[in-house]
Amino acid sequence: MLTEFQIGFIPKENMNEILPLVQMLNNYKIPVETLKRRLQDMLIDGYQCLGAYDKDELIGICGIWVLNKLYVGKHLEPDNVFVLPEYRSSGVGKLMLDRVLNYALEIGCNTSEINCYINNDKGIQFWDSQGYKAIGYHMQKVL
């Protein structure tokens, strides 16, 4: 039942608790020490994260960036969205997203935008089911 999950913002001082889930999200390709350093820089830049809990266990995360861009204005970008495999299709992702979108409205955002890997079919299906539309490409050049 959905009511058994608790959704809330993770305090900055507890933010390292997201790292095991971030490691899983990235298939353990990024060393935890690298993730810790990056997270500290991200927190300085305003990164926030919502956590989903089953009792005391962190079972899902949804990072949050609040950005302003010329073409869209103030918007919220969910980032590093991940739910433990055994909790997928239980409604946890939608619960987190609903909370994030309510927060976006509370702080005056016009839109929400996400980046989703091309080969992440289940992720694309989730975002599409939540009303997100593909409007472009996310491209990267390694320096």
mmCIF file of N, CA and C in Angstrom:
data_model
loop_
_atom_site.group_PDB
_atom_site.id
_atom_site.type_symbol
_atom_site.label_atom_id
_atom_site.label_comp_id
_atom_site.label_asym_id
_atom_site.label_seq_id
_atom_site.Cartn_x
_atom_site.Cartn_y
_atom_site.Cartn_z
ATOM 1 N N MET A 1 0.847 -1.182 0.000
ATOM 2 C CA MET A 1 0.000 0.000 0.000
ATOM 3 C C MET A 1 0.887 1.239 0.000
ATOM 4 N N LEU A 2 0.526 2.232 -0.789
ATOM 5 C CA LEU A 2 1.338 3.434 -0.951
ATOM 6 C C LEU A 2 1.534 4.203 0.344
ATOM 7 N N THR A 3 0.579 4.150 1.258
ATOM 8 C CA THR A 3 0.658 4.967 2.469
ATOM 9 C C THR A 3 1.787 4.539 3.398
ATOM 10 N N GLU A 4 2.382 3.384 3.173
ATOM 11 C CA GLU A 4 3.456 2.946 4.055
ATOM 12 C C GLU A 4 4.784 3.653 3.768
ATOM 13 N N PHE A 5 4.881 4.360 2.656
ATOM 14 C CA PHE A 5 6.122 5.035 2.296
ATOM 15 C C PHE A 5 6.105 6.474 2.787
ATOM 16 N N GLN A 6 7.250 6.933 3.268
ATOM 17 C CA GLN A 6 7.394 8.326 3.677
ATOM 18 C C GLN A 6 8.287 9.026 2.656
ATOM 19 N N ILE A 7 7.879 10.227 2.269
ATOM 20 C CA ILE A 7 8.611 11.015 1.283
ATOM 21 C C ILE A 7 9.000 12.327 1.940
ATOM 22 N N GLY A 8 10.287 12.693 1.856
ATOM 23 C CA GLY A 8 10.706 13.960 2.439
ATOM 24 C C GLY A 8 12.080 14.388 1.956
ATOM 25 N N PHE A 9 12.356 15.672 2.159
ATOM 26 C CA PHE A 9 13.671 16.194 1.799
ATOM 27 C C PHE A 9 14.725 15.644 2.752
ATOM 28 N N ILE A 10 15.862 15.276 2.200
ATOM 29 C CA ILE A 10 16.977 14.773 3.004
ATOM 30 C C ILE A 10 17.800 15.972 3.448
ATOM 31 N N PRO A 11 18.011 16.134 4.762
ATOM 32 C CA PRO A 11 18.827 17.264 5.233
ATOM 33 C C PRO A 11 20.254 17.174 4.690
ATOM 34 N N LYS A 12 20.866 18.338 4.465
ATOM 35 C CA LYS A 12 22.238 18.375 3.931
ATOM 36 C C LYS A 12 23.191 17.503 4.738
ATOM 37 N N GLU A 13 23.056 17.543 6.063
ATOM 38 C CA GLU A 13 23.989 16.792 6.905
ATOM 39 C C GLU A 13 23.815 15.276 6.769
ATOM 40 N N ASN A 14 22.715 14.826 6.177
ATOM 41 C CA ASN A 14 22.487 13.391 5.971
ATOM 42 C C ASN A 14 22.608 12.985 4.504
ATOM 43 N N MET A 15 23.036 13.902 3.665
ATOM 44 C CA MET A 15 22.998 13.676 2.224
ATOM 45 C C MET A 15 23.858 12.496 1.770
ATOM 46 N N ASN A 16 24.913 12.158 2.507
ATOM 47 C CA ASN A 16 25.747 11.025 2.090
ATOM 48 C C ASN A 16 24.977 9.709 2.076
ATOM 49 N N GLU A 17 23.811 9.665 2.724
ATOM 50 C CA GLU A 17 23.037 8.420 2.724
ATOM 51 C C GLU A 17 22.494 8.079 1.335
ATOM 52 N N ILE A 18 22.525 9.029 0.410
ATOM 53 C CA ILE A 18 22.053 8.727 -0.949
ATOM 54 C C ILE A 18 23.109 7.981 -1.765
ATOM 55 N N LEU A 19 24.360 8.009 -1.314
ATOM 56 C CA LEU A 19 25.459 7.495 -2.141
ATOM 57 C C LEU A 19 25.332 6.019 -2.511
ATOM 58 N N PRO A 20 24.893 5.123 -1.616
ATOM 59 C CA PRO A 20 24.728 3.733 -2.062
ATOM 60 C C PRO A 20 23.729 3.588 -3.216
ATOM 61 N N LEU A 21 22.656 4.376 -3.186
ATOM 62 C CA LEU A 21 21.684 4.308 -4.275
ATOM 63 C C LEU A 21 22.244 4.936 -5.551
ATOM 64 N N VAL A 22 23.017 6.011 -5.401
ATOM 65 C CA VAL A 22 23.652 6.627 -6.573
ATOM 66 C C VAL A 22 24.650 5.653 -7.194
ATOM 67 N N GLN A 23 25.363 4.901 -6.351
ATOM 68 C CA GLN A 23 26.285 3.892 -6.885
ATOM 69 C C GLN A 23 25.524 2.842 -7.692
ATOM 70 N N MET A 24 24.402 2.381 -7.158
ATOM 71 C CA MET A 24 23.593 1.394 -7.884
ATOM 72 C C MET A 24 23.092 1.976 -9.202
ATOM 73 N N LEU A 25 22.631 3.222 -9.160
ATOM 74 C CA LEU A 25 22.135 3.901 -10.356
ATOM 75 C C LEU A 25 23.193 3.922 -11.454
ATOM 76 N N ASN A 26 24.442 4.090 -11.060
ATOM 77 C CA ASN A 26 25.556 4.180 -12.008
ATOM 78 C C ASN A 26 26.315 2.868 -12.154
ATOM 79 N N ASN A 27 25.665 1.765 -11.782
ATOM 80 C CA ASN A 27 26.247 0.425 -11.925
ATOM 81 C C ASN A 27 27.628 0.310 -11.298
ATOM 82 N N TYR A 28 27.823 1.014 -10.187
ATOM 83 C CA TYR A 28 29.070 0.964 -9.407
ATOM 84 C C TYR A 28 30.296 1.371 -10.223
ATOM 85 N N LYS A 29 30.111 2.165 -11.269
ATOM 86 C CA LYS A 29 31.223 2.594 -12.125
ATOM 87 C C LYS A 29 31.983 3.784 -11.559
ATOM 88 N N ILE A 30 31.382 4.502 -10.600
ATOM 89 C CA ILE A 30 32.016 5.695 -10.042
ATOM 90 C C ILE A 30 32.390 5.408 -8.592
ATOM 91 N N PRO A 31 33.668 5.539 -8.238
ATOM 92 C CA PRO A 31 34.086 5.271 -6.854
ATOM 93 C C PRO A 31 33.351 6.172 -5.864
ATOM 94 N N VAL A 32 33.056 5.630 -4.692
ATOM 95 C CA VAL A 32 32.294 6.369 -3.687
ATOM 96 C C VAL A 32 33.006 7.652 -3.272
ATOM 97 N N GLU A 33 34.330 7.657 -3.220
ATOM 98 C CA GLU A 33 35.058 8.880 -2.851
ATOM 99 C C GLU A 33 34.848 9.978 -3.895
ATOM 100 N N THR A 34 34.796 9.597 -5.155
ATOM 101 C CA THR A 34 34.511 10.563 -6.219
ATOM 102 C C THR A 34 33.100 11.113 -6.061
ATOM 103 N N LEU A 35 32.151 10.230 -5.776
ATOM 104 C CA LEU A 35 30.767 10.670 -5.574
ATOM 105 C C LEU A 35 30.655 11.621 -4.384
ATOM 106 N N LYS A 36 31.378 11.336 -3.307
ATOM 107 C CA LYS A 36 31.347 12.217 -2.126
ATOM 108 C C LYS A 36 31.837 13.619 -2.474
ATOM 109 N N ARG A 37 32.945 13.703 -3.201
ATOM 110 C CA ARG A 37 33.486 15.013 -3.596
ATOM 111 C C ARG A 37 32.505 15.758 -4.498
ATOM 112 N N ARG A 38 31.965 15.054 -5.458
ATOM 113 C CA ARG A 38 31.014 15.687 -6.373
ATOM 114 C C ARG A 38 29.771 16.168 -5.624
ATOM 115 N N LEU A 39 29.287 15.354 -4.708
ATOM 116 C CA LEU A 39 28.098 15.722 -3.947
ATOM 117 C C LEU A 39 28.340 16.981 -3.130
ATOM 118 N N GLN A 40 29.506 17.101 -2.522
ATOM 119 C CA GLN A 40 29.805 18.308 -1.746
ATOM 120 C C GLN A 40 29.768 19.550 -2.634
ATOM 121 N N ASP A 41 30.335 19.459 -3.822
ATOM 122 C CA ASP A 41 30.282 20.584 -4.768
ATOM 123 C C ASP A 41 28.844 20.870 -5.203
ATOM 124 N N MET A 42 28.074 19.821 -5.426
ATOM 125 C CA MET A 42 26.684 19.985 -5.844
ATOM 126 C C MET A 42 25.864 20.678 -4.764
ATOM 127 N N LEU A 43 26.105 20.317 -3.505
ATOM 128 C CA LEU A 43 25.371 20.945 -2.399
ATOM 129 C C LEU A 43 25.662 22.437 -2.333
ATOM 130 N N ILE A 44 26.904 22.813 -2.587
ATOM 131 C CA ILE A 44 27.270 24.234 -2.617
ATOM 132 C C ILE A 44 26.484 24.954 -3.713
ATOM 133 N N ASP A 45 26.238 24.241 -4.815
ATOM 134 C CA ASP A 45 25.522 24.828 -5.952
ATOM 135 C C ASP A 45 23.996 24.742 -5.823
ATOM 136 N N GLY A 46 23.493 24.274 -4.684
ATOM 137 C CA GLY A 46 22.054 24.275 -4.443
ATOM 138 C C GLY A 46 21.327 22.959 -4.654
ATOM 139 N N TYR A 47 22.066 21.878 -4.849
ATOM 140 C CA TYR A 47 21.435 20.567 -5.039
ATOM 141 C C TYR A 47 20.653 20.172 -3.795
ATOM 142 N N GLN A 48 19.466 19.643 -4.026
ATOM 143 C CA GLN A 48 18.634 19.097 -2.962
ATOM 144 C C GLN A 48 18.244 17.680 -3.360
ATOM 145 N N CYS A 49 17.764 16.897 -2.399
ATOM 146 C CA CYS A 49 17.353 15.538 -2.726
ATOM 147 C C CYS A 49 16.178 15.130 -1.853
ATOM 148 N N LEU A 50 15.222 14.514 -2.493
ATOM 149 C CA LEU A 50 14.062 13.956 -1.821
ATOM 150 C C LEU A 50 14.324 12.472 -1.617
ATOM 151 N N GLY A 51 13.944 11.947 -0.480
ATOM 152 C CA GLY A 51 14.102 10.528 -0.212
ATOM 153 C C GLY A 51 12.759 9.856 0.001
ATOM 154 N N ALA A 52 12.665 8.615 -0.436
ATOM 155 C CA ALA A 52 11.498 7.778 -0.157
ATOM 156 C C ALA A 52 11.962 6.696 0.809
ATOM 157 N N TYR A 53 11.195 6.508 1.858
ATOM 158 C CA TYR A 53 11.577 5.575 2.917
ATOM 159 C C TYR A 53 10.478 4.542 3.142
ATOM 160 N N ASP A 54 10.904 3.321 3.366
ATOM 161 C CA ASP A 54 10.033 2.264 3.868
ATOM 162 C C ASP A 54 10.510 2.023 5.290
ATOM 163 N N LYS A 55 9.757 2.522 6.230
ATOM 164 C CA LYS A 55 10.184 2.597 7.627
ATOM 165 C C LYS A 55 11.459 3.437 7.679
ATOM 166 N N ASP A 56 12.593 2.871 8.089
ATOM 167 C CA ASP A 56 13.834 3.645 8.167
ATOM 168 C C ASP A 56 14.758 3.423 6.976
ATOM 169 N N GLU A 57 14.342 2.596 6.018
ATOM 170 C CA GLU A 57 15.200 2.268 4.874
ATOM 171 C C GLU A 57 14.959 3.233 3.717
ATOM 172 N N LEU A 58 16.055 3.829 3.231
ATOM 173 C CA LEU A 58 15.982 4.685 2.047
ATOM 174 C C LEU A 58 15.819 3.783 0.828
ATOM 175 N N ILE A 59 14.686 3.922 0.138
ATOM 176 C CA ILE A 59 14.378 3.030 -0.985
ATOM 177 C C ILE A 59 14.329 3.754 -2.324
ATOM 178 N N GLY A 60 14.349 5.083 -2.277
ATOM 179 C CA GLY A 60 14.310 5.850 -3.518
ATOM 180 C C GLY A 60 14.839 7.250 -3.302
ATOM 181 N N ILE A 61 15.384 7.827 -4.364
ATOM 182 C CA ILE A 61 15.906 9.195 -4.306
ATOM 183 C C ILE A 61 15.487 9.958 -5.552
ATOM 184 N N CYS A 62 15.351 11.247 -5.375
ATOM 185 C CA CYS A 62 15.071 12.138 -6.498
ATOM 186 C C CYS A 62 15.798 13.445 -6.231
ATOM 187 N N GLY A 63 16.925 13.632 -6.903
ATOM 188 C CA GLY A 63 17.673 14.870 -6.769
ATOM 189 C C GLY A 63 16.908 16.015 -7.402
ATOM 190 N N ILE A 64 17.212 17.227 -6.947
ATOM 191 C CA ILE A 64 16.480 18.405 -7.410
ATOM 192 C C ILE A 64 17.445 19.538 -7.711
ATOM 193 N N TRP A 65 17.338 20.050 -8.914
ATOM 194 C CA TRP A 65 18.009 21.288 -9.306
ATOM 195 C C TRP A 65 16.936 22.314 -9.638
ATOM 196 N N VAL A 66 17.056 23.503 -9.095
ATOM 197 C CA VAL A 66 16.193 24.609 -9.484
ATOM 198 C C VAL A 66 17.049 25.530 -10.336
ATOM 199 N N LEU A 67 16.624 25.735 -11.579
ATOM 200 C CA LEU A 67 17.426 26.460 -12.558
ATOM 201 C C LEU A 67 16.614 27.562 -13.216
ATOM 202 N N ASN A 68 17.313 28.512 -13.779
ATOM 203 C CA ASN A 68 16.703 29.551 -14.604
ATOM 204 C C ASN A 68 17.407 29.552 -15.948
ATOM 205 N N LYS A 69 16.627 29.467 -17.010
ATOM 206 C CA LYS A 69 17.181 29.507 -18.360
ATOM 207 C C LYS A 69 16.365 30.478 -19.191
ATOM 208 N N LEU A 70 17.023 31.107 -20.146
ATOM 209 C CA LEU A 70 16.360 32.118 -20.961
ATOM 210 C C LEU A 70 15.132 31.574 -21.691
ATOM 211 N N TYR A 71 15.219 30.360 -22.204
ATOM 212 C CA TYR A 71 14.129 29.858 -23.038
ATOM 213 C C TYR A 71 12.914 29.392 -22.248
ATOM 214 N N VAL A 72 13.064 29.151 -20.947
ATOM 215 C CA VAL A 72 11.943 28.579 -20.195
ATOM 216 C C VAL A 72 11.703 29.272 -18.853
ATOM 217 N N GLY A 73 12.660 30.025 -18.366
ATOM 218 C CA GLY A 73 12.522 30.670 -17.060
ATOM 219 C C GLY A 73 12.868 29.716 -15.931
ATOM 220 N N LYS A 74 12.262 29.953 -14.780
ATOM 221 C CA LYS A 74 12.553 29.144 -13.595
ATOM 222 C C LYS A 74 11.914 27.765 -13.757
ATOM 223 N N HIS A 75 12.737 26.737 -13.586
ATOM 224 C CA HIS A 75 12.222 25.379 -13.712
ATOM 225 C C HIS A 75 12.964 24.441 -12.773
ATOM 226 N N LEU A 76 12.355 23.307 -12.556
ATOM 227 C CA LEU A 76 12.925 22.293 -11.676
ATOM 228 C C LEU A 76 13.329 21.087 -12.503
ATOM 229 N N GLU A 77 14.536 20.583 -12.216
ATOM 230 C CA GLU A 77 15.035 19.411 -12.925
ATOM 231 C C GLU A 77 15.255 18.266 -11.948
ATOM 232 N N PRO A 78 14.398 17.234 -11.996
ATOM 233 C CA PRO A 78 14.700 16.029 -11.224
ATOM 234 C C PRO A 78 15.980 15.395 -11.778
ATOM 235 N N ASP A 79 16.821 14.873 -10.894
ATOM 236 C CA ASP A 79 18.127 14.347 -11.295
ATOM 237 C C ASP A 79 18.469 13.163 -10.398
ATOM 238 N N ASN A 80 19.189 12.196 -10.931
ATOM 239 C CA ASN A 80 19.572 11.020 -10.146
ATOM 240 C C ASN A 80 18.349 10.379 -9.503
ATOM 241 N N VAL A 81 17.322 10.159 -10.315
ATOM 242 C CA VAL A 81 16.095 9.535 -9.815
ATOM 243 C C VAL A 81 16.296 8.024 -9.840
ATOM 244 N N PHE A 82 16.076 7.398 -8.683
ATOM 245 C CA PHE A 82 16.345 5.962 -8.572
ATOM 246 C C PHE A 82 15.462 5.362 -7.490
ATOM 247 N N VAL A 83 14.916 4.190 -7.783
ATOM 248 C CA VAL A 83 14.150 3.410 -6.812
ATOM 249 C C VAL A 83 14.764 2.015 -6.777
ATOM 250 N N LEU A 84 14.971 1.483 -5.572
ATOM 251 C CA LEU A 84 15.504 0.126 -5.459
ATOM 252 C C LEU A 84 14.656 -0.835 -6.291
ATOM 253 N N PRO A 85 15.306 -1.787 -6.966
ATOM 254 C CA PRO A 85 14.573 -2.682 -7.873
ATOM 255 C C PRO A 85 13.355 -3.357 -7.243
ATOM 256 N N GLU A 86 13.474 -3.770 -6.001
ATOM 257 C CA GLU A 86 12.358 -4.490 -5.368
ATOM 258 C C GLU A 86 11.160 -3.591 -5.054
ATOM 259 N N TYR A 87 11.322 -2.272 -5.194
ATOM 260 C CA TYR A 87 10.229 -1.330 -4.944
ATOM 261 C C TYR A 87 9.683 -0.702 -6.230
ATOM 262 N N ARG A 88 10.250 -1.059 -7.359
ATOM 263 C CA ARG A 88 9.764 -0.499 -8.615
ATOM 264 C C ARG A 88 8.354 -1.008 -8.907
ATOM 265 N N SER A 89 7.584 -0.193 -9.575
ATOM 266 C CA SER A 89 6.179 -0.488 -9.901
ATOM 267 C C SER A 89 5.292 -0.552 -8.661
ATOM 268 N N SER A 90 5.753 0.046 -7.559
ATOM 269 C CA SER A 90 4.949 0.091 -6.331
ATOM 270 C C SER A 90 4.333 1.468 -6.113
ATOM 271 N N GLY A 91 4.635 2.411 -7.009
ATOM 272 C CA GLY A 91 4.110 3.761 -6.872
ATOM 273 C C GLY A 91 5.065 4.734 -6.209
ATOM 274 N N VAL A 92 6.236 4.250 -5.780
ATOM 275 C CA VAL A 92 7.199 5.114 -5.088
ATOM 276 C C VAL A 92 7.685 6.239 -5.996
ATOM 277 N N GLY A 93 8.014 5.925 -7.239
ATOM 278 C CA GLY A 93 8.493 6.955 -8.165
ATOM 279 C C GLY A 93 7.465 8.053 -8.367
ATOM 280 N N LYS A 94 6.218 7.680 -8.536
ATOM 281 C CA LYS A 94 5.159 8.673 -8.714
ATOM 282 C C LYS A 94 4.970 9.502 -7.447
ATOM 283 N N LEU A 95 5.040 8.866 -6.280
ATOM 284 C CA LEU A 95 4.930 9.620 -5.026
ATOM 285 C C LEU A 95 6.027 10.673 -4.926
ATOM 286 N N MET A 96 7.265 10.279 -5.258
ATOM 287 C CA MET A 96 8.367 11.239 -5.205
ATOM 288 C C MET A 96 8.143 12.363 -6.209
ATOM 289 N N LEU A 97 7.772 12.002 -7.430
ATOM 290 C CA LEU A 97 7.588 13.016 -8.462
ATOM 291 C C LEU A 97 6.448 13.972 -8.106
ATOM 292 N N ASP A 98 5.355 13.450 -7.568
ATOM 293 C CA ASP A 98 4.255 14.325 -7.153
ATOM 294 C C ASP A 98 4.736 15.344 -6.124
ATOM 295 N N ARG A 99 5.536 14.897 -5.163
ATOM 296 C CA ARG A 99 6.058 15.814 -4.139
ATOM 297 C C ARG A 99 6.985 16.846 -4.764
ATOM 298 N N VAL A 100 7.835 16.411 -5.685
ATOM 299 C CA VAL A 100 8.771 17.314 -6.354
ATOM 300 C C VAL A 100 8.018 18.360 -7.181
ATOM 301 N N LEU A 101 7.002 17.945 -7.899
ATOM 302 C CA LEU A 101 6.260 18.889 -8.736
ATOM 303 C C LEU A 101 5.448 19.871 -7.890
ATOM 304 N N ASN A 102 4.924 19.417 -6.768
ATOM 305 C CA ASN A 102 4.253 20.343 -5.844
ATOM 306 C C ASN A 102 5.240 21.377 -5.319
ATOM 307 N N TYR A 103 6.443 20.926 -4.995
ATOM 308 C CA TYR A 103 7.494 21.842 -4.542
ATOM 309 C C TYR A 103 7.814 22.860 -5.639
ATOM 310 N N ALA A 104 7.913 22.384 -6.876
ATOM 311 C CA ALA A 104 8.203 23.282 -8.004
ATOM 312 C C ALA A 104 7.148 24.381 -8.106
ATOM 313 N N LEU A 105 5.903 24.022 -7.953
ATOM 314 C CA LEU A 105 4.831 25.022 -8.000
ATOM 315 C C LEU A 105 4.934 25.989 -6.822
ATOM 316 N N GLU A 106 5.244 25.451 -5.638
ATOM 317 C CA GLU A 106 5.373 26.287 -4.436
ATOM 318 C C GLU A 106 6.436 27.366 -4.602
ATOM 319 N N ILE A 107 7.514 27.051 -5.317
ATOM 320 C CA ILE A 107 8.616 28.009 -5.451
ATOM 321 C C ILE A 107 8.564 28.791 -6.768
ATOM 322 N N GLY A 108 7.473 28.660 -7.502
ATOM 323 C CA GLY A 108 7.266 29.488 -8.683
ATOM 324 C C GLY A 108 7.897 29.004 -9.969
ATOM 325 N N CYS A 109 8.113 27.707 -10.106
ATOM 326 C CA CYS A 109 8.672 27.176 -11.356
ATOM 327 C C CYS A 109 7.597 27.118 -12.438
ATOM 328 N N ASN A 110 8.040 27.325 -13.682
ATOM 329 C CA ASN A 110 7.151 27.266 -14.840
ATOM 330 C C ASN A 110 7.020 25.861 -15.406
ATOM 331 N N THR A 111 8.105 25.106 -15.341
ATOM 332 C CA THR A 111 8.140 23.774 -15.942
ATOM 333 C C THR A 111 9.060 22.875 -15.131
ATOM 334 N N SER A 112 9.051 21.611 -15.514
ATOM 335 C CA SER A 112 10.011 20.637 -15.009
ATOM 336 C C SER A 112 10.612 19.953 -16.225
ATOM 337 N N GLU A 113 11.932 19.776 -16.212
ATOM 338 C CA GLU A 113 12.624 19.121 -17.320
ATOM 339 C C GLU A 113 13.523 18.028 -16.763
ATOM 340 N N ILE A 114 13.666 16.961 -17.519
ATOM 341 C CA ILE A 114 14.529 15.860 -17.087
ATOM 342 C C ILE A 114 15.465 15.469 -18.226
ATOM 343 N N ASN A 115 16.540 14.793 -17.855
ATOM 344 C CA ASN A 115 17.416 14.126 -18.808
ATOM 345 C C ASN A 115 17.282 12.635 -18.540
ATOM 346 N N CYS A 116 17.122 11.862 -19.590
ATOM 347 C CA CYS A 116 16.977 10.415 -19.449
ATOM 348 C C CYS A 116 17.817 9.759 -20.536
ATOM 349 N N TYR A 117 18.624 8.785 -20.147
ATOM 350 C CA TYR A 117 19.486 8.122 -21.117
ATOM 351 C C TYR A 117 18.665 7.442 -22.216
ATOM 352 N N ILE A 118 19.164 7.512 -23.427
ATOM 353 C CA ILE A 118 18.487 6.972 -24.603
ATOM 354 C C ILE A 118 18.161 5.490 -24.438
ATOM 355 N N ASN A 119 19.058 4.727 -23.816
ATOM 356 C CA ASN A 119 18.852 3.283 -23.679
ATOM 357 C C ASN A 119 18.083 2.903 -22.414
ATOM 358 N N ASN A 120 17.564 3.884 -21.682
ATOM 359 C CA ASN A 120 16.806 3.622 -20.464
ATOM 360 C C ASN A 120 15.313 3.543 -20.807
ATOM 361 N N ASP A 121 14.920 2.431 -21.417
ATOM 362 C CA ASP A 121 13.542 2.288 -21.890
ATOM 363 C C ASP A 121 12.515 2.414 -20.767
ATOM 364 N N LYS A 122 12.796 1.805 -19.616
ATOM 365 C CA LYS A 122 11.840 1.884 -18.504
ATOM 366 C C LYS A 122 11.747 3.306 -17.963
ATOM 367 N N GLY A 123 12.881 4.002 -17.916
ATOM 368 C CA GLY A 123 12.866 5.392 -17.482
ATOM 369 C C GLY A 123 12.074 6.261 -18.443
ATOM 370 N N ILE A 124 12.299 6.076 -19.730
ATOM 371 C CA ILE A 124 11.567 6.842 -20.743
ATOM 372 C C ILE A 124 10.069 6.579 -20.608
ATOM 373 N N GLN A 125 9.715 5.322 -20.411
ATOM 374 C CA GLN A 125 8.304 4.962 -20.241
ATOM 375 C C GLN A 125 7.714 5.648 -19.003
ATOM 376 N N PHE A 126 8.472 5.669 -17.898
ATOM 377 C CA PHE A 126 7.987 6.328 -16.679
ATOM 378 C C PHE A 126 7.768 7.813 -16.921
ATOM 379 N N TRP A 127 8.789 8.493 -17.471
ATOM 380 C CA TRP A 127 8.666 9.938 -17.667
ATOM 381 C C TRP A 127 7.535 10.265 -18.638
ATOM 382 N N ASP A 128 7.389 9.470 -19.670
ATOM 383 C CA ASP A 128 6.299 9.671 -20.620
ATOM 384 C C ASP A 128 4.948 9.513 -19.920
ATOM 385 N N SER A 129 4.828 8.517 -19.054
ATOM 386 C CA SER A 129 3.564 8.291 -18.339
ATOM 387 C C SER A 129 3.239 9.429 -17.377
ATOM 388 N N GLN A 130 4.252 10.210 -17.011
ATOM 389 C CA GLN A 130 4.050 11.335 -16.097
ATOM 390 C C GLN A 130 3.842 12.658 -16.837
ATOM 391 N N GLY A 131 3.740 12.594 -18.172
ATOM 392 C CA GLY A 131 3.426 13.784 -18.952
ATOM 393 C C GLY A 131 4.616 14.522 -19.528
ATOM 394 N N TYR A 132 5.822 13.982 -19.390
ATOM 395 C CA TYR A 132 7.004 14.618 -19.972
ATOM 396 C C TYR A 132 7.069 14.280 -21.456
ATOM 397 N N LYS A 133 7.512 15.236 -22.254
ATOM 398 C CA LYS A 133 7.636 15.057 -23.699
ATOM 399 C C LYS A 133 9.076 15.310 -24.126
ATOM 400 N N ALA A 134 9.556 14.499 -25.053
ATOM 401 C CA ALA A 134 10.904 14.688 -25.599
ATOM 402 C C ALA A 134 10.905 15.942 -26.465
ATOM 403 N N ILE A 135 11.824 16.879 -26.143
ATOM 404 C CA ILE A 135 11.895 18.128 -26.914
ATOM 405 C C ILE A 135 13.276 18.359 -27.520
ATOM 406 N N GLY A 136 14.211 17.467 -27.268
ATOM 407 C CA GLY A 136 15.553 17.673 -27.802
ATOM 408 C C GLY A 136 16.472 16.534 -27.414
ATOM 409 N N TYR A 137 17.741 16.755 -27.595
ATOM 410 C CA TYR A 137 18.770 15.783 -27.256
ATOM 411 C C TYR A 137 19.630 16.333 -26.132
ATOM 412 N N HIS A 138 20.061 15.461 -25.255
ATOM 413 C CA HIS A 138 21.066 15.800 -24.251
ATOM 414 C C HIS A 138 22.373 15.261 -24.820
ATOM 415 N N MET A 139 23.311 16.136 -25.092
ATOM 416 C CA MET A 139 24.556 15.719 -25.732
ATOM 417 C C MET A 139 25.724 16.027 -24.812
ATOM 418 N N GLN A 140 26.794 15.257 -24.966
ATOM 419 C CA GLN A 140 27.953 15.409 -24.099
ATOM 420 C C GLN A 140 29.228 15.264 -24.917
ATOM 421 N N LYS A 141 30.227 16.048 -24.539
ATOM 422 C CA LYS A 141 31.564 15.911 -25.102
ATOM 423 C C LYS A 141 32.519 15.814 -23.928
ATOM 424 N N VAL A 142 33.251 14.729 -23.846
ATOM 425 C CA VAL A 142 34.219 14.536 -22.773
ATOM 426 C C VAL A 142 35.441 15.391 -23.065
ATOM 427 N N LEU A 143 35.874 16.157 -22.073
ATOM 428 C CA LEU A 143 37.043 17.039 -22.231
ATOM 429 C C LEU A 143 38.281 16.422 -21.609
#
